[in-house]
Tab-separated table of C-alpha atoms in Angstrom:
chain	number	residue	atom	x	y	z
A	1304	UNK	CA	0.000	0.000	0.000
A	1305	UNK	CA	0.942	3.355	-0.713
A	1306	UNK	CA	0.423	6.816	1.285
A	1307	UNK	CA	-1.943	8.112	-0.888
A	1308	UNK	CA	-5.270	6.416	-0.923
A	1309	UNK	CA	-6.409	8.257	-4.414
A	1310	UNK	CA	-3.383	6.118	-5.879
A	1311	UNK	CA	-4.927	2.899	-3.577
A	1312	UNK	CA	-8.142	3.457	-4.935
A	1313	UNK	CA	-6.704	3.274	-8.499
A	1314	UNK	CA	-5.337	-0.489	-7.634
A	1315	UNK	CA	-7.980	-2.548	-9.332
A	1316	UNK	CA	-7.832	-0.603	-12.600
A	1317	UNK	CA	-4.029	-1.033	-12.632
A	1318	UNK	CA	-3.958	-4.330	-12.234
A	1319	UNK	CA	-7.044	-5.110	-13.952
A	1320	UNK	CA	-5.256	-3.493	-16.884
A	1321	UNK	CA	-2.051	-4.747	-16.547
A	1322	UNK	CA	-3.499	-8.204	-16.398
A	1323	UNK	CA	-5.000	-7.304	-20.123
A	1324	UNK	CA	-1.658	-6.614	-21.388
A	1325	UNK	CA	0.368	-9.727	-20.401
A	1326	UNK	CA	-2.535	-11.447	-21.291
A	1327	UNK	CA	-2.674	-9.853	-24.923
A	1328	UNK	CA	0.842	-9.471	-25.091
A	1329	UNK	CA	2.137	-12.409	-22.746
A	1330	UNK	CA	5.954	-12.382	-21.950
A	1331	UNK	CA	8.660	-15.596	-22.892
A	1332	UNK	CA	8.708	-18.551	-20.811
A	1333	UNK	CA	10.392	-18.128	-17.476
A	1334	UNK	CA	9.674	-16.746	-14.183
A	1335	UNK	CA	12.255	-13.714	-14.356
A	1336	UNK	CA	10.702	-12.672	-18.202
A	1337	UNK	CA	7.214	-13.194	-16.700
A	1338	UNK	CA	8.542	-10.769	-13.826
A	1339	UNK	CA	9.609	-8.542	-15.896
A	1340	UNK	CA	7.163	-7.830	-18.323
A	1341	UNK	CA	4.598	-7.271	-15.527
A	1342	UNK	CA	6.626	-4.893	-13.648
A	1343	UNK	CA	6.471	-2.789	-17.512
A	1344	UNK	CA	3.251	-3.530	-17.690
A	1345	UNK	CA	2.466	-2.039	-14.301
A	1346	UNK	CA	4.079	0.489	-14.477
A	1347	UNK	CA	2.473	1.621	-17.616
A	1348	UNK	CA	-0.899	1.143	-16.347
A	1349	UNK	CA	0.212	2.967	-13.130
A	1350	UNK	CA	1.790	5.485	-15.326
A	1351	UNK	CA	-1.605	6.076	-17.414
A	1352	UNK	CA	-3.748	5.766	-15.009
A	1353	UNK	CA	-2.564	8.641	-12.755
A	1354	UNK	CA	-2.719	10.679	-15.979
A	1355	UNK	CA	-6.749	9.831	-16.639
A	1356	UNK	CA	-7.640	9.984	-12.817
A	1357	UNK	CA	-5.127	12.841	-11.633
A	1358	UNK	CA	-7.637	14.001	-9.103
A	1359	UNK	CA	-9.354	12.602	-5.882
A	1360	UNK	CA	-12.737	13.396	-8.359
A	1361	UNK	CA	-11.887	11.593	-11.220
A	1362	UNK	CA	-10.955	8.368	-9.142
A	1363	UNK	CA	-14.546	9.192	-7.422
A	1364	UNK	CA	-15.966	9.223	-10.744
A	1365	UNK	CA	-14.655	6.274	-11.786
A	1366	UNK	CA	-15.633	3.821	-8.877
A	1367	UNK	CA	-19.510	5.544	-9.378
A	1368	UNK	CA	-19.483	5.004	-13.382
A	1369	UNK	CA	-16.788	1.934	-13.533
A	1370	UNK	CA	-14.434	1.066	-16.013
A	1371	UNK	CA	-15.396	0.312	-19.286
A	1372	UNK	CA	-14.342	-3.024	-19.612
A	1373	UNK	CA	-12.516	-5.295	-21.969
A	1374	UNK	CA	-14.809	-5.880	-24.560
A	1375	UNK	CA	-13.553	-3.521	-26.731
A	1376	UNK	CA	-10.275	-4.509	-26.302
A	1377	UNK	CA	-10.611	-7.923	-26.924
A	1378	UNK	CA	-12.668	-7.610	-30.026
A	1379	UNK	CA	-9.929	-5.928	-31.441
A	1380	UNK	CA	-7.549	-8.602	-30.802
A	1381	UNK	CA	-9.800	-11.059	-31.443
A	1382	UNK	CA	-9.318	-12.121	-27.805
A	1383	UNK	CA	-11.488	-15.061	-26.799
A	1384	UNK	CA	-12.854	-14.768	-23.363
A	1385	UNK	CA	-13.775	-17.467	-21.374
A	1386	UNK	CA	-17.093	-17.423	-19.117
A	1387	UNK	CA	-14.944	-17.946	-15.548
A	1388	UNK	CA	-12.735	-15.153	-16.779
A	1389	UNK	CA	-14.600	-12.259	-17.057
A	1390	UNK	CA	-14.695	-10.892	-13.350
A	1391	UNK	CA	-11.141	-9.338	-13.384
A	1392	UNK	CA	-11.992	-7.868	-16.812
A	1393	UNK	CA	-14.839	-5.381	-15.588
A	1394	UNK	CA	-12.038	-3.335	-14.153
A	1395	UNK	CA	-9.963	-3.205	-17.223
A	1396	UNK	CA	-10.268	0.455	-18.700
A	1397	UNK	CA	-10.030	0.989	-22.597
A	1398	UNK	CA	-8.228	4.690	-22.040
A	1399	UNK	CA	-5.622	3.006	-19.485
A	1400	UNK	CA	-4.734	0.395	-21.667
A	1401	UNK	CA	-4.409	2.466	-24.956
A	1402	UNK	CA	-2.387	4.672	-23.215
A	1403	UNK	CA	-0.270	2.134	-21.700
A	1404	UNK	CA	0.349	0.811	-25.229
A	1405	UNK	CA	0.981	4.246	-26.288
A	1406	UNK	CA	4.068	4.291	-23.183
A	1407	UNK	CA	4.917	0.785	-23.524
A	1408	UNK	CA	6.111	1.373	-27.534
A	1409	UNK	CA	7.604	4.286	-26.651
A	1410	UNK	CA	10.038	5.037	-23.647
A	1411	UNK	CA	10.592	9.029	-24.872
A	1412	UNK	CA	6.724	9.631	-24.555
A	1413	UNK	CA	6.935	7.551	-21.331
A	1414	UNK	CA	9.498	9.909	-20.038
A	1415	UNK	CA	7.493	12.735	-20.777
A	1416	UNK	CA	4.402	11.500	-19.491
A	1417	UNK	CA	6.351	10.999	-15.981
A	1418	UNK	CA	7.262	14.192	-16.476
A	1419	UNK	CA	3.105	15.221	-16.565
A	1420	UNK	CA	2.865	13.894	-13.200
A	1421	UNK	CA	3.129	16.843	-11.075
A	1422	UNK	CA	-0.727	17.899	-12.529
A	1423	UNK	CA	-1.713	14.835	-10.742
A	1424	UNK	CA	-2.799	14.844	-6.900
A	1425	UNK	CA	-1.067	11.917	-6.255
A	1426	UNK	CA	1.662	10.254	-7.304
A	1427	UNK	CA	2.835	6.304	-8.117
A	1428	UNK	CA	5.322	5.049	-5.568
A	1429	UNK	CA	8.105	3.685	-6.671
A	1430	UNK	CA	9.920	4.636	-9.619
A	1431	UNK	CA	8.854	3.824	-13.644
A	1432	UNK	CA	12.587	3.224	-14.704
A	1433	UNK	CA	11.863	-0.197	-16.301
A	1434	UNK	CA	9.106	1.814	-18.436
A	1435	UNK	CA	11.139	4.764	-19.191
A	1436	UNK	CA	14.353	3.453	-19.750
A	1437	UNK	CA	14.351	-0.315	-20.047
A	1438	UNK	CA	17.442	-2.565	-19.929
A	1439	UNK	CA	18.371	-5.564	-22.183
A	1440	UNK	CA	16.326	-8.008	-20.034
A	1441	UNK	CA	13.459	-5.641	-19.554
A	1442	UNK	CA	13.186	-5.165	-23.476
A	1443	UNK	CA	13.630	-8.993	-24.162
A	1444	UNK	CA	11.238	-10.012	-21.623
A	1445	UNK	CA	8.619	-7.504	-23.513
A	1446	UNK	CA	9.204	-8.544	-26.554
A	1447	UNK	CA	5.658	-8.415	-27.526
A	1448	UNK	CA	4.261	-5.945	-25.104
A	1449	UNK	CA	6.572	-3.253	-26.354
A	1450	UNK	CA	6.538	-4.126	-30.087
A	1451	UNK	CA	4.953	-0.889	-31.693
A	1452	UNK	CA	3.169	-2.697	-34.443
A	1453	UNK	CA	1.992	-5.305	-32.577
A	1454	UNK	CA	0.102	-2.212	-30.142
A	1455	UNK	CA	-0.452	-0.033	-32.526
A	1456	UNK	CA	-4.235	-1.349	-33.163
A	1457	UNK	CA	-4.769	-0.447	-29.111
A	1458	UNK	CA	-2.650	2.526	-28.716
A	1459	UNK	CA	-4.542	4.461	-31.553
A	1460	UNK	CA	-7.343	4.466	-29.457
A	1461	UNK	CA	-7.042	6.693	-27.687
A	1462	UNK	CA	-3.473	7.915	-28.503
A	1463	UNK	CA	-4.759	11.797	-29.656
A	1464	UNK	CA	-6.290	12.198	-25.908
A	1465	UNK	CA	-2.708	11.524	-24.302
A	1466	UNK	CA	-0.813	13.424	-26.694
A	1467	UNK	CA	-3.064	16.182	-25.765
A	1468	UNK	CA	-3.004	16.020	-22.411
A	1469	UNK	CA	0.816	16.383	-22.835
A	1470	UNK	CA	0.966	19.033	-25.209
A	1471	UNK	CA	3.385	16.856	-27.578
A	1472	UNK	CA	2.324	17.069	-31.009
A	1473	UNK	CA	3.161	13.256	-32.999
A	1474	UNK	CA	5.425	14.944	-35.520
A	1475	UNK	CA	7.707	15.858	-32.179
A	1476	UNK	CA	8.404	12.307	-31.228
A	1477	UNK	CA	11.416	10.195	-33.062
């Protein structure tokens, strides 16, 4: 647990998203890739969902309206759902994940989305280095997660919403 019970309150989401990703996107075999790539994965749904909820309101908001689910989502990667594992993915949120892909593909717009943080009330404990500046291992054991093609589907989204919540215009980025 964390200080800050906005960033608590966020926890399902997170994870629910997170889940969604490695699921989508799953890492090698091993324990240490399978470490890995959720730690990324985390930390990009952390990272994105401060950025959508950055108020005590918004996370209000959210818990009254809920998520929107994985539906969506896994129409578009032709994801095939099974009845006993649908609980977890009511808390999946399309915007989260998008913009997860959208950090997750690219570790200069995940820098500068960390850098966004301080127009959020709260704030992610620990730090996002494995998202912002991943190692050998961390980019091997994401193989898929962080392959821009393979996201790009998701991360268009809801990719023009995060770029203009940063103020980055697309033709900035390398």
């Amino acid at each position: 647990m964390t200080d800050d019970p906005t960033t608590d309150d966020l926890a399902p989401v997170i994870a629910a998203s997170a889940r969604w990703l490695l699921t989508a996107y799953p890492a090698p075999a091993g324990a240490l890739s399978r470490a890995l790539a959720e730690a990324q994965a985390r930390q990009a749904a952390t990272l994105a969902a401060t950025l959508r909820y950055p108020t005590s309101l918004d996370v209000q908001l959210l818990h009254l309206l809920a998520p929107s689910g994985s539906h969506r989502l896994d129409w578009l990667t032709g994801r095939d759902t099974q009845p006993d594992d649908t609980a977890w993915r009511t808390w999946v949120d399309e915007t989260v994940v998008s913009w997860a892909a959208c950090l997750l593909a690219d570790p200069t717009l995940a820098a500068l989305a960390q850098q966004a943080l301080p127009m959020s009330e709260h704030h992610p404990a620990g730090g996002l280095r494995r998202l912002t500046d991943p190692g050998q291992w961390d980019t091997e054991a994401a193989a898929l997660l962080r392959h821009p093609d393979l996201l790009e589907t998701i991360a268009d989204l809801h990719r023009p919403q995060l770029m203009e919540l940063l103020g980055v215009d697309s033709a900035e980025l390398p």
